[in-house]
Amino acid sequence: AQSVTQPDIHITVSEGASLELRCNYSYGATPYLFWYVQSPGQGLQLLLKYFSGDTLVQGIKGFEAEFKRSQSSFNLRKPSVHWSDAAEYFCAVYNNDMRFGAGTRLTVKP
Amino acid sequence: DGGITQSPKYLFRKEGQNVTLSCEQNLNHDAMYWYRQDPGQGLRLIYYSQIVNDFQKGDIAEGYSVSREKKESFPLTVTSAQKNPTAFYLCASTGTGKGMANGYTFGSGTRLTVV
């Protein structure tokens, strides 16, 4: 069965530090890949997506993600985290239906 | 602006009561979805609909019901058979086929609490 794994439940980084959130998936073929962000009590907002082509994709708010087929991974990165990036982040994979990871909660220290 | 609207934002249910959560979109999307979100469990699919007058059960449909009489609307009823309904409910929509390329658009959610 298809699945999406976000190994880190909670990550804390200092403001200005770099960030990498991990996402692994299990599918037979390359699915559509997404990262969403959720602020408390709100819906999910699309950060970026990958379907094909260049394996490094740019998104909103300075985020990027790299698709690595050999590792079945789609990790989210940001070079310098801002306090406003504190939120929950969800990786999602679409292959006939959308499956979400359990989420990674990001805390930003001043 | 096009978007997806969920109402109410907060909802309180008494034991044994049915309640209905509203979801309306003006994005001309064919497909609509209901998810339940509990802390540490991500999003779990309750029901989805890809066309008017048709819908399918998701992973946790027991105790819930839906209808899709109009393309714009996909209300979710939480019935008294749902024994643990306290959760955050999210509605989403998307185009089908190539429309899927934009991913899902989410509403801002309804927090349901049993009192």
XYZ file of N, CA and C in Angstrom:
675
model
N 0.846 -1.193 0.000
C 0.000 0.000 0.000
C 0.886 1.248 0.000
N 0.352 2.287 -0.657
C 1.125 3.514 -0.701
C 1.174 4.149 0.681
N 2.288 4.778 1.003
C 2.419 5.411 2.303
C 3.376 6.583 2.205
N 3.235 7.485 3.145
C 4.088 8.657 3.234
C 4.605 8.727 4.667
N 5.900 8.880 4.815
C 6.503 8.908 6.140
C 7.247 10.221 6.364
N 6.902 10.871 7.444
C 7.663 12.030 7.904
C 8.289 11.611 9.230
N 9.579 11.321 9.228
C 10.195 10.696 10.403
C 10.251 11.595 11.629
N 10.245 12.902 11.410
C 10.402 13.841 12.529
C 9.050 14.404 12.924
N 8.628 14.125 14.157
C 7.354 14.643 14.641
C 7.478 16.121 14.975
N 8.626 16.498 15.563
C 8.813 17.867 16.026
C 10.268 18.250 15.810
N 10.484 19.424 15.243
C 11.830 19.952 15.037
C 11.883 21.371 15.582
N 12.983 21.682 16.258
C 13.203 23.046 16.744
C 14.479 23.574 16.114
N 14.393 24.763 15.534
C 15.567 25.417 14.956
C 15.604 26.859 15.429
N 16.790 27.430 15.408
C 16.953 28.835 15.763
C 16.640 29.702 14.553
N 16.107 30.874 14.821
C 15.822 31.801 13.733
C 17.118 32.107 12.979
N 17.033 32.044 11.651
C 18.218 32.285 10.834
C 18.963 31.023 10.452
N 18.700 29.940 11.137
C 19.349 28.666 10.820
C 18.674 28.022 9.618
N 19.373 27.046 9.038
C 18.794 26.330 7.909
C 17.853 25.225 8.407
N 17.001 24.778 7.508
C 15.966 23.802 7.869
C 15.881 22.729 6.796
N 15.738 21.491 7.238
C 15.405 20.414 6.316
C 14.379 19.510 6.979
N 13.246 19.327 6.340
C 12.194 18.419 6.818
C 12.146 17.224 5.879
N 12.138 16.042 6.461
C 12.257 14.829 5.662
C 10.908 14.235 5.289
N 10.868 13.638 4.122
C 9.672 12.957 3.648
C 10.099 11.783 2.782
N 9.589 10.604 3.091
C 9.823 9.416 2.275
C 8.473 8.812 1.886
N 8.432 8.196 0.724
C 7.188 7.611 0.267
C 7.460 6.221 -0.301
N 6.420 5.433 -0.362
C 6.534 4.106 -0.952
C 5.463 3.966 -2.025
N 5.922 3.950 -3.260
C 5.055 3.776 -4.415
C 5.832 3.018 -5.469
N 5.109 2.426 -6.413
C 5.799 1.740 -7.498
C 6.344 2.713 -8.515
N 5.580 3.746 -8.830
C 5.988 4.725 -9.835
C 6.170 6.077 -9.153
N 6.701 7.034 -9.891
C 6.863 8.371 -9.325
C 5.509 9.059 -9.277
N 5.058 9.355 -8.092
C 3.756 10.016 -7.964
C 3.911 11.526 -8.040
N 2.812 12.226 -7.921
C 2.873 13.664 -7.719
C 3.223 13.910 -6.245
N 4.082 14.868 -5.972
C 4.559 15.126 -4.621
C 4.270 16.563 -4.222
N 3.874 16.744 -2.981
C 3.485 18.072 -2.502
C 4.018 18.290 -1.085
N 4.214 19.567 -0.753
C 4.408 19.991 0.630
C 3.377 21.068 0.938
N 2.724 20.893 2.107
C 1.744 21.857 2.590
C 2.182 22.369 3.965
N 1.717 23.586 4.297
C 1.980 24.150 5.616
C 0.647 24.499 6.265
N 0.573 24.282 7.579
C -0.651 24.569 8.327
C -0.325 25.376 9.581
N -0.910 26.560 9.679
C -0.819 27.338 10.907
C -1.912 26.856 11.854
N -1.749 27.066 13.161
C -2.726 26.544 14.127
C -4.151 26.991 13.822
N -5.082 26.038 13.816
C -6.484 26.345 13.605
C -6.848 26.748 12.191
N -5.936 26.502 11.257
C -6.175 26.895 9.869
C -6.129 25.686 8.945
N -6.509 25.930 7.695
C -6.384 24.888 6.691
C -4.952 24.759 6.205
N -4.757 23.920 5.210
C -3.424 23.687 4.667
C -3.200 24.573 3.444
N -1.982 25.095 3.344
C -1.611 25.934 2.210
C -0.510 25.232 1.426
N -0.630 25.204 0.119
C 0.353 24.548 -0.726
C 1.643 25.362 -0.770
N 2.771 24.706 -0.443
C 4.076 25.352 -0.520
C 4.726 25.122 -1.880
N 4.705 23.865 -2.336
C 5.325 23.530 -3.612
C 4.885 22.138 -4.037
N 5.226 21.812 -5.305
C 4.796 20.533 -5.860
C 5.829 20.054 -6.877
N 5.853 18.736 -7.080
C 6.720 18.148 -8.086
C 5.943 17.115 -8.881
N 6.050 17.212 -10.212
C 5.439 16.197 -11.066
C 6.494 15.503 -11.914
N 7.379 16.289 -12.514
C 8.398 15.739 -13.391
C 9.404 16.842 -13.674
N 10.467 16.480 -14.394
C 11.444 17.484 -14.797
C 12.486 17.739 -13.730
N 12.890 18.993 -13.609
C 13.934 19.381 -12.660
C 13.585 18.877 -11.262
N 14.511 18.176 -10.660
C 14.216 17.545 -9.365
C 14.290 18.518 -8.195
N 14.761 19.711 -8.422
C 14.766 20.739 -7.388
C 13.672 21.737 -7.729
N 12.688 21.843 -6.847
C 11.552 22.722 -7.123
C 11.507 23.847 -6.093
N 11.129 25.010 -6.582
C 11.025 26.178 -5.715
C 9.563 26.416 -5.364
N 9.340 26.889 -4.142
C 7.987 27.165 -3.720
C 7.849 28.567 -3.162
N 6.763 28.772 -2.461
C 6.511 30.071 -1.860
C 7.277 30.200 -0.554
N 7.405 31.411 -0.064
C 8.019 31.718 1.225
C 9.471 31.271 1.311
N 10.145 31.142 0.191
C 11.564 30.794 0.202
C 11.870 29.318 0.386
N 10.875 28.459 0.329
C 11.087 27.022 0.473
C 11.458 26.378 -0.865
N 12.192 25.275 -0.767
C 12.494 24.454 -1.922
C 12.460 22.997 -1.485
N 12.338 22.105 -2.440
C 12.343 20.676 -2.132
C 13.057 19.947 -3.255
N 13.702 18.861 -2.893
C 14.436 18.069 -3.868
C 13.888 16.662 -3.921
N 13.544 16.214 -5.102
C 13.064 14.861 -5.325
C 14.263 13.966 -5.628
N 14.403 12.883 -4.867
C 15.465 11.911 -5.096
C 14.806 10.551 -5.298
N 14.778 10.138 -6.554
C 14.101 8.893 -6.898
C 14.758 7.693 -6.221
N 16.073 7.685 -6.178
C 16.793 6.530 -5.620
C 16.502 6.351 -4.135
N 16.166 7.429 -3.468
C 15.882 7.367 -2.041
C 14.394 7.470 -1.731
N 13.553 7.585 -2.759
C 12.111 7.788 -2.572
C 11.864 8.898 -1.550
N 12.569 10.006 -1.765
C 12.451 11.100 -0.799
C 12.096 12.409 -1.496
N 11.523 13.279 -0.720
C 11.136 14.619 -1.216
C 11.261 15.555 -0.023
N 12.492 15.905 0.317
C 12.761 16.698 1.510
C 12.585 18.189 1.252
N 12.054 18.859 2.236
C 11.795 20.302 2.168
C 12.927 21.045 2.842
N 13.375 22.149 2.221
C 14.491 22.896 2.786
C 14.205 24.394 2.751
N 14.885 25.085 3.673
C 14.891 26.546 3.644
C 16.230 27.001 4.199
N 16.932 27.896 3.522
C 18.274 28.284 3.949
C 18.305 29.042 5.271
N 17.277 29.863 5.519
C 17.276 30.699 6.711
C 15.837 30.817 7.214
N 15.598 30.251 8.378
C 14.235 30.186 8.913
C 13.865 31.488 9.623
N 12.631 31.891 9.416
C 12.079 33.076 10.072
C 11.091 32.627 11.142
N 10.868 33.467 12.160
C 9.953 33.088 13.244
C 8.561 32.760 12.701
N 8.169 33.410 11.613
C 6.838 33.184 11.051
C 6.712 31.823 10.362
N 7.813 31.092 10.224
C 7.745 29.751 9.619
C 7.276 28.699 10.615
N 7.159 29.058 11.879
C 6.672 28.098 12.874
C 5.265 27.655 12.495
N 5.103 26.348 12.308
C 3.828 25.804 11.823
C 3.976 24.291 11.752
N 2.963 23.640 11.227
C 3.057 22.199 10.956
C 3.162 22.009 9.454
N 4.029 21.090 9.062
C 4.307 20.863 7.652
C 3.931 19.429 7.287
N 3.224 19.319 6.171
C 2.764 18.017 5.712
C 3.289 17.719 4.319
N 3.861 16.535 4.178
C 4.217 16.009 2.876
C 3.022 15.201 2.367
N 2.754 15.283 1.086
C 1.630 14.538 0.514
C 2.031 13.949 -0.827
N 1.437 12.815 -1.127
C 1.748 12.092 -2.345
C 0.443 11.728 -3.033
N 0.364 11.990 -4.329
C -0.850 11.666 -5.086
C -0.538 10.618 -6.148
N -1.281 9.506 -6.071
C -1.224 8.469 -7.102
C -2.580 7.781 -7.079
N -3.535 8.338 -7.788
C -4.952 7.959 -7.742
C -5.692 8.559 -6.549
N -5.047 8.679 -5.418
C -5.621 9.477 -4.348
C -4.473 10.118 -3.549
N -4.827 11.081 -2.707
C -3.805 11.846 -1.987
C -3.589 11.226 -0.613
N -2.342 10.984 -0.275
C -1.984 10.479 1.048
C -1.071 11.489 1.717
N -1.356 11.747 2.974
C -0.587 12.729 3.735
C 0.290 12.033 4.769
N 1.460 12.610 5.008
C 2.252 12.188 6.139
C 1.626 12.683 7.430
N 2.165 12.249 8.546
C 1.614 12.609 9.853
C 1.961 14.022 10.272
N 2.861 14.655 9.533
C 3.191 16.037 9.816
C 4.435 16.195 10.677
N 5.118 17.323 10.495
C 6.256 17.714 11.333
C 5.970 19.107 11.872
N 6.001 19.208 13.182
C 5.760 20.512 13.797
C 7.082 21.236 13.954
N 7.142 22.453 13.424
C 8.363 23.258 13.472
C 8.221 24.351 14.514
N 9.160 24.378 15.438
C 9.270 25.458 16.418
C 10.503 26.269 16.082
N 10.404 27.604 16.123
C 11.531 28.476 15.822
C 11.924 29.237 17.083
N 13.164 29.046 17.504
C 13.682 29.745 18.690
C 14.217 31.117 18.287
N 13.993 32.133 19.150
C 14.501 33.465 18.826
C 16.024 33.504 18.835
N -12.517 36.620 -5.094
C -11.497 35.578 -5.217
C -12.126 34.205 -5.032
N -11.633 33.247 -5.825
C -12.125 31.893 -5.672
C -11.542 31.248 -4.433
N -12.350 30.371 -3.843
C -11.851 29.689 -2.669
C -12.828 28.655 -2.185
N -12.534 28.125 -1.019
C -13.366 27.097 -0.417
C -13.703 27.539 1.000
N -14.975 27.537 1.344
C -15.455 28.081 2.609
C -16.074 26.990 3.460
N -15.585 26.886 4.679
C -16.159 25.958 5.632
C -16.858 26.740 6.735
N -18.014 26.233 7.144
C -18.718 26.859 8.267
C -19.478 25.801 9.057
N -19.666 26.036 10.375
C -19.063 27.133 11.123
C -17.602 26.846 11.438
N -16.911 27.794 12.031
C -15.512 27.586 12.413
C -15.437 26.714 13.671
N -16.388 26.921 14.586
C -16.475 26.117 15.801
C -17.892 25.554 15.921
N -17.976 24.316 16.367
C -19.274 23.659 16.475
C -19.252 22.753 17.697
N -20.342 22.809 18.442
C -20.446 21.995 19.644
C -21.623 21.035 19.483
N -21.375 19.798 19.817
C -22.400 18.777 19.653
C -22.679 18.098 20.987
N -23.959 17.889 21.234
C -24.343 17.133 22.420
C -24.337 15.653 22.080
N -24.210 14.834 23.076
C -24.254 13.390 22.887
C -25.559 12.998 22.186
N -25.467 12.128 21.181
C -26.646 11.629 20.485
C -27.210 12.550 19.430
N -26.499 13.622 19.146
C -27.000 14.619 18.194
C -26.262 14.508 16.865
N -26.980 14.707 15.779
C -26.342 14.820 14.473
C -26.004 16.281 14.215
N -24.878 16.527 13.593
C -24.537 17.888 13.193
C -24.009 17.857 11.771
N -24.209 18.981 11.057
C -23.758 19.060 9.671
C -22.763 20.191 9.504
N -21.647 19.861 8.861
C -20.588 20.807 8.568
C -20.724 21.207 7.096
N -20.619 22.491 6.850
C -20.802 22.999 5.501
C -19.460 23.174 4.794
N -19.432 22.892 3.492
C -18.267 23.134 2.649
C -18.749 23.596 1.281
N -18.331 24.804 0.902
C -18.741 25.383 -0.377
C -17.502 25.886 -1.114
N -17.441 25.608 -2.434
C -16.314 26.102 -3.225
C -16.815 26.777 -4.497
N -16.088 27.829 -4.895
C -16.427 28.524 -6.136
C -15.262 28.473 -7.115
N -14.543 27.358 -7.067
C -13.373 27.158 -7.905
C -13.681 26.331 -9.150
N -14.926 25.923 -9.270
C -15.346 25.047 -10.369
C -14.592 23.707 -10.351
N -14.236 23.270 -9.147
C -13.559 21.990 -9.011
C -14.562 20.843 -9.040
N -14.153 19.760 -9.696
C -15.022 18.588 -9.767
C -14.970 17.758 -8.488
N -13.785 17.628 -7.916
C -13.601 16.707 -6.794
C -13.570 17.455 -5.463
N -14.212 16.860 -4.468
C -14.212 17.428 -3.124
C -13.977 16.320 -2.122
N -13.380 16.702 -0.973
C -12.920 15.731 0.018
C -13.202 16.233 1.429
N -13.416 15.284 2.332
C -13.482 15.590 3.754
C -12.403 14.794 4.482
N -11.637 15.530 5.312
C -10.609 14.909 6.126
C -10.881 15.210 7.593
N -10.450 14.287 8.409
C -10.461 14.491 9.849
C -9.012 14.592 10.304
N -8.744 15.558 11.202
C -7.390 15.734 11.693
C -7.384 15.629 13.210
N -6.591 14.713 13.713
C -6.371 14.565 15.147
C -4.885 14.772 15.421
N -4.536 15.274 16.597
C -3.116 15.538 16.890
C -2.248 14.305 16.662
N -1.167 14.482 15.927
C -0.211 13.402 15.714
C -0.632 12.348 14.714
N -1.806 12.525 14.089
C -2.281 11.498 13.144
C -2.408 12.016 11.728
N -2.009 13.217 11.470
C -2.128 13.726 10.117
C -3.579 13.836 9.689
N -3.816 13.699 8.411
C -5.145 13.829 7.850
C -5.655 12.455 7.435
N -6.855 12.142 7.833
C -7.476 10.873 7.448
C -8.732 11.156 6.631
N -8.846 10.445 5.523
C -9.915 10.690 4.563
C -11.223 10.073 5.041
N -12.278 10.885 5.061
C -13.594 10.404 5.493
C -14.427 10.012 4.279
N -14.656 10.951 3.388
C -15.426 10.725 2.170
C -14.846 11.607 1.069
N -15.096 11.216 -0.170
C -14.754 12.066 -1.287
C -15.768 11.896 -2.415
N -15.798 12.922 -3.264
C -16.729 12.927 -4.382
C -16.009 13.502 -5.589
N -16.103 12.810 -6.706
C -15.445 13.290 -7.919
C -16.430 13.829 -8.937
N -17.735 13.683 -8.630
C -18.743 14.165 -9.549
C -20.046 14.330 -8.784
N -20.876 15.202 -9.274
C -22.158 15.446 -8.602
C -22.961 14.147 -8.511
N -23.628 13.990 -7.383
C -24.507 12.836 -7.118
C -23.747 11.517 -6.987
N -22.467 11.612 -6.726
C -21.681 10.399 -6.522
C -20.611 10.670 -5.474
N -20.391 9.721 -4.565
C -19.345 9.880 -3.565
C -18.901 8.494 -3.100
N -17.697 8.459 -2.531
C -17.110 7.199 -2.079
C -16.622 7.334 -0.653
N -16.624 6.209 0.043
C -16.085 6.189 1.398
C -14.575 6.262 1.357
N -14.043 6.971 2.352
C -12.610 6.982 2.559
C -12.225 5.962 3.609
N -11.161 6.242 4.325
C -10.626 5.278 5.281
C -11.419 5.191 6.587
N -12.123 6.275 6.928
C -12.796 6.308 8.243
C -14.224 6.818 8.105
N -15.011 6.239 7.204
C -16.351 6.738 6.896
C -17.410 6.401 7.947
N -17.152 5.443 8.800
C -18.186 5.015 9.744
C -18.594 6.146 10.678
N -19.924 6.371 10.771
C -20.440 7.424 11.632
C -20.573 8.770 10.934
N -20.266 8.806 9.664
C -20.367 10.035 8.864
C -21.243 9.786 7.639
N -21.836 10.864 7.110
C -22.539 10.781 5.839
C -22.338 12.076 5.072
N -22.469 11.997 3.750
C -22.271 13.161 2.894
C -23.334 13.173 1.806
N -23.420 14.295 1.111
C -24.228 14.410 -0.086
C -23.504 15.310 -1.063
N -23.812 15.166 -2.345
C -23.198 16.036 -3.362
C -24.275 16.340 -4.405
N -25.203 17.191 -4.015
C -26.315 17.548 -4.894
C -25.938 18.657 -5.863
N -24.939 19.448 -5.491
C -24.457 20.524 -6.349
C -22.938 20.435 -6.445
N -22.399 20.868 -7.551
C -20.950 20.828 -7.734
C -20.241 21.653 -6.664
N -20.868 22.747 -6.230
C -20.204 23.678 -5.327
C -20.210 23.221 -3.874
N -21.061 22.280 -3.524
C -21.338 22.004 -2.120
C -21.136 20.534 -1.767
N -20.536 20.290 -0.602
C -20.261 18.915 -0.166
C -20.378 18.869 1.358
N -21.588 18.910 1.895
C -21.751 18.920 3.353
C -21.477 17.559 3.983
N -20.950 17.616 5.187
C -20.630 16.408 5.960
C -21.512 16.372 7.201
N -22.203 15.269 7.410
C -22.987 15.084 8.627
C -22.271 14.108 9.546
N -22.064 14.557 10.772
C -21.480 13.698 11.794
C -22.646 13.140 12.592
N -22.870 11.853 12.489
C -24.049 11.260 13.113
C -23.759 10.817 14.540
N -24.806 10.447 15.235
C -24.646 9.990 16.614
C -23.899 8.662 16.672
N -23.761 7.989 15.527
C -23.021 6.732 15.491
C -21.505 6.947 15.572
N -21.060 8.156 15.366
C -19.628 8.465 15.477
C -19.338 8.692 16.953
N -18.628 7.765 17.552
C -18.465 7.770 19.011
C -17.423 8.741 19.514
N -16.529 9.158 18.654
C -15.475 10.076 19.076
C -15.319 11.187 18.048
N -16.308 12.074 17.966
C -16.305 13.043 16.881
C -15.460 14.284 17.126
N -14.973 14.468 18.327
C -14.207 15.679 18.622
C -12.934 15.667 17.793
N -12.801 16.647 16.890
C -11.657 16.709 15.972
C -11.749 17.988 15.162
N -10.731 18.182 14.351
C -10.688 19.288 13.405
C -10.998 18.696 12.036
N -11.996 19.272 11.344
C -12.439 18.728 10.066
C -12.057 19.687 8.942
N -11.443 19.136 7.928
C -10.988 19.917 6.786
C -11.656 19.445 5.511
N -12.108 20.401 4.730
C -12.678 20.131 3.418
C -11.661 20.591 2.369
N -11.574 19.875 1.270
C -10.641 20.229 0.212
C -11.301 19.978 -1.141
N -10.765 20.635 -2.160
C -11.268 20.418 -3.508
C -10.115 20.457 -4.482
N -10.342 19.878 -5.654
C -9.344 19.917 -6.705
C -9.995 19.661 -8.053
N -9.314 20.071 -9.108
C -9.759 19.689 -10.427
C -9.403 18.234 -10.663
N -9.930 17.651 -11.683
C -9.600 16.265 -12.035
C -8.733 16.258 -13.295
N -8.113 15.134 -13.564
C -7.218 15.033 -14.695
C -6.071 16.009 -14.538
N -5.844 16.826 -15.551
C -4.741 17.786 -15.489
C -4.983 18.833 -14.404
N -6.225 19.009 -14.013
C -6.528 19.943 -12.932
C -5.908 19.531 -11.619
N -5.579 18.263 -11.494
C -4.931 17.761 -10.285
C -3.552 18.375 -10.098
N -3.009 18.916 -11.174
C -1.651 19.454 -11.133
C -1.500 20.574 -10.105
N -2.571 21.217 -9.737
C -2.486 22.306 -8.758
C -2.674 21.824 -7.324
N -2.821 20.530 -7.151
C -2.983 20.009 -5.803
C -4.357 20.326 -5.249
N -4.509 20.158 -3.954
C -5.776 20.419 -3.289
C -5.809 21.845 -2.756
N -7.007 22.425 -2.785
C -7.265 23.678 -2.082
C -8.066 23.329 -0.841
N -7.620 23.845 0.304
C -8.278 23.515 1.566
C -9.094 24.686 2.100
N -10.171 24.333 2.806
C -10.875 25.314 3.606
C -10.129 25.562 4.898
N -10.647 26.461 5.716
C -9.962 26.829 6.963
C -10.369 25.953 8.130
N -11.259 25.004 7.897
C -11.547 23.994 8.898
C -12.691 24.317 9.834
N -13.257 23.266 10.416
C -14.278 23.365 11.466
C -13.811 22.524 12.644
N -13.798 23.150 13.810
C -13.438 22.393 15.012
C -14.714 21.961 15.710
N -14.907 20.657 15.780
C -16.103 20.082 16.402
C -15.744 19.548 17.780
N -16.553 19.922 18.759
C -16.336 19.469 20.128
C -17.630 18.875 20.679
N -17.514 17.731 21.297
C -18.665 17.114 21.970
C -18.742 17.637 23.396
N -19.935 18.098 23.775
C -20.104 18.649 25.125
C -21.077 17.785 25.916
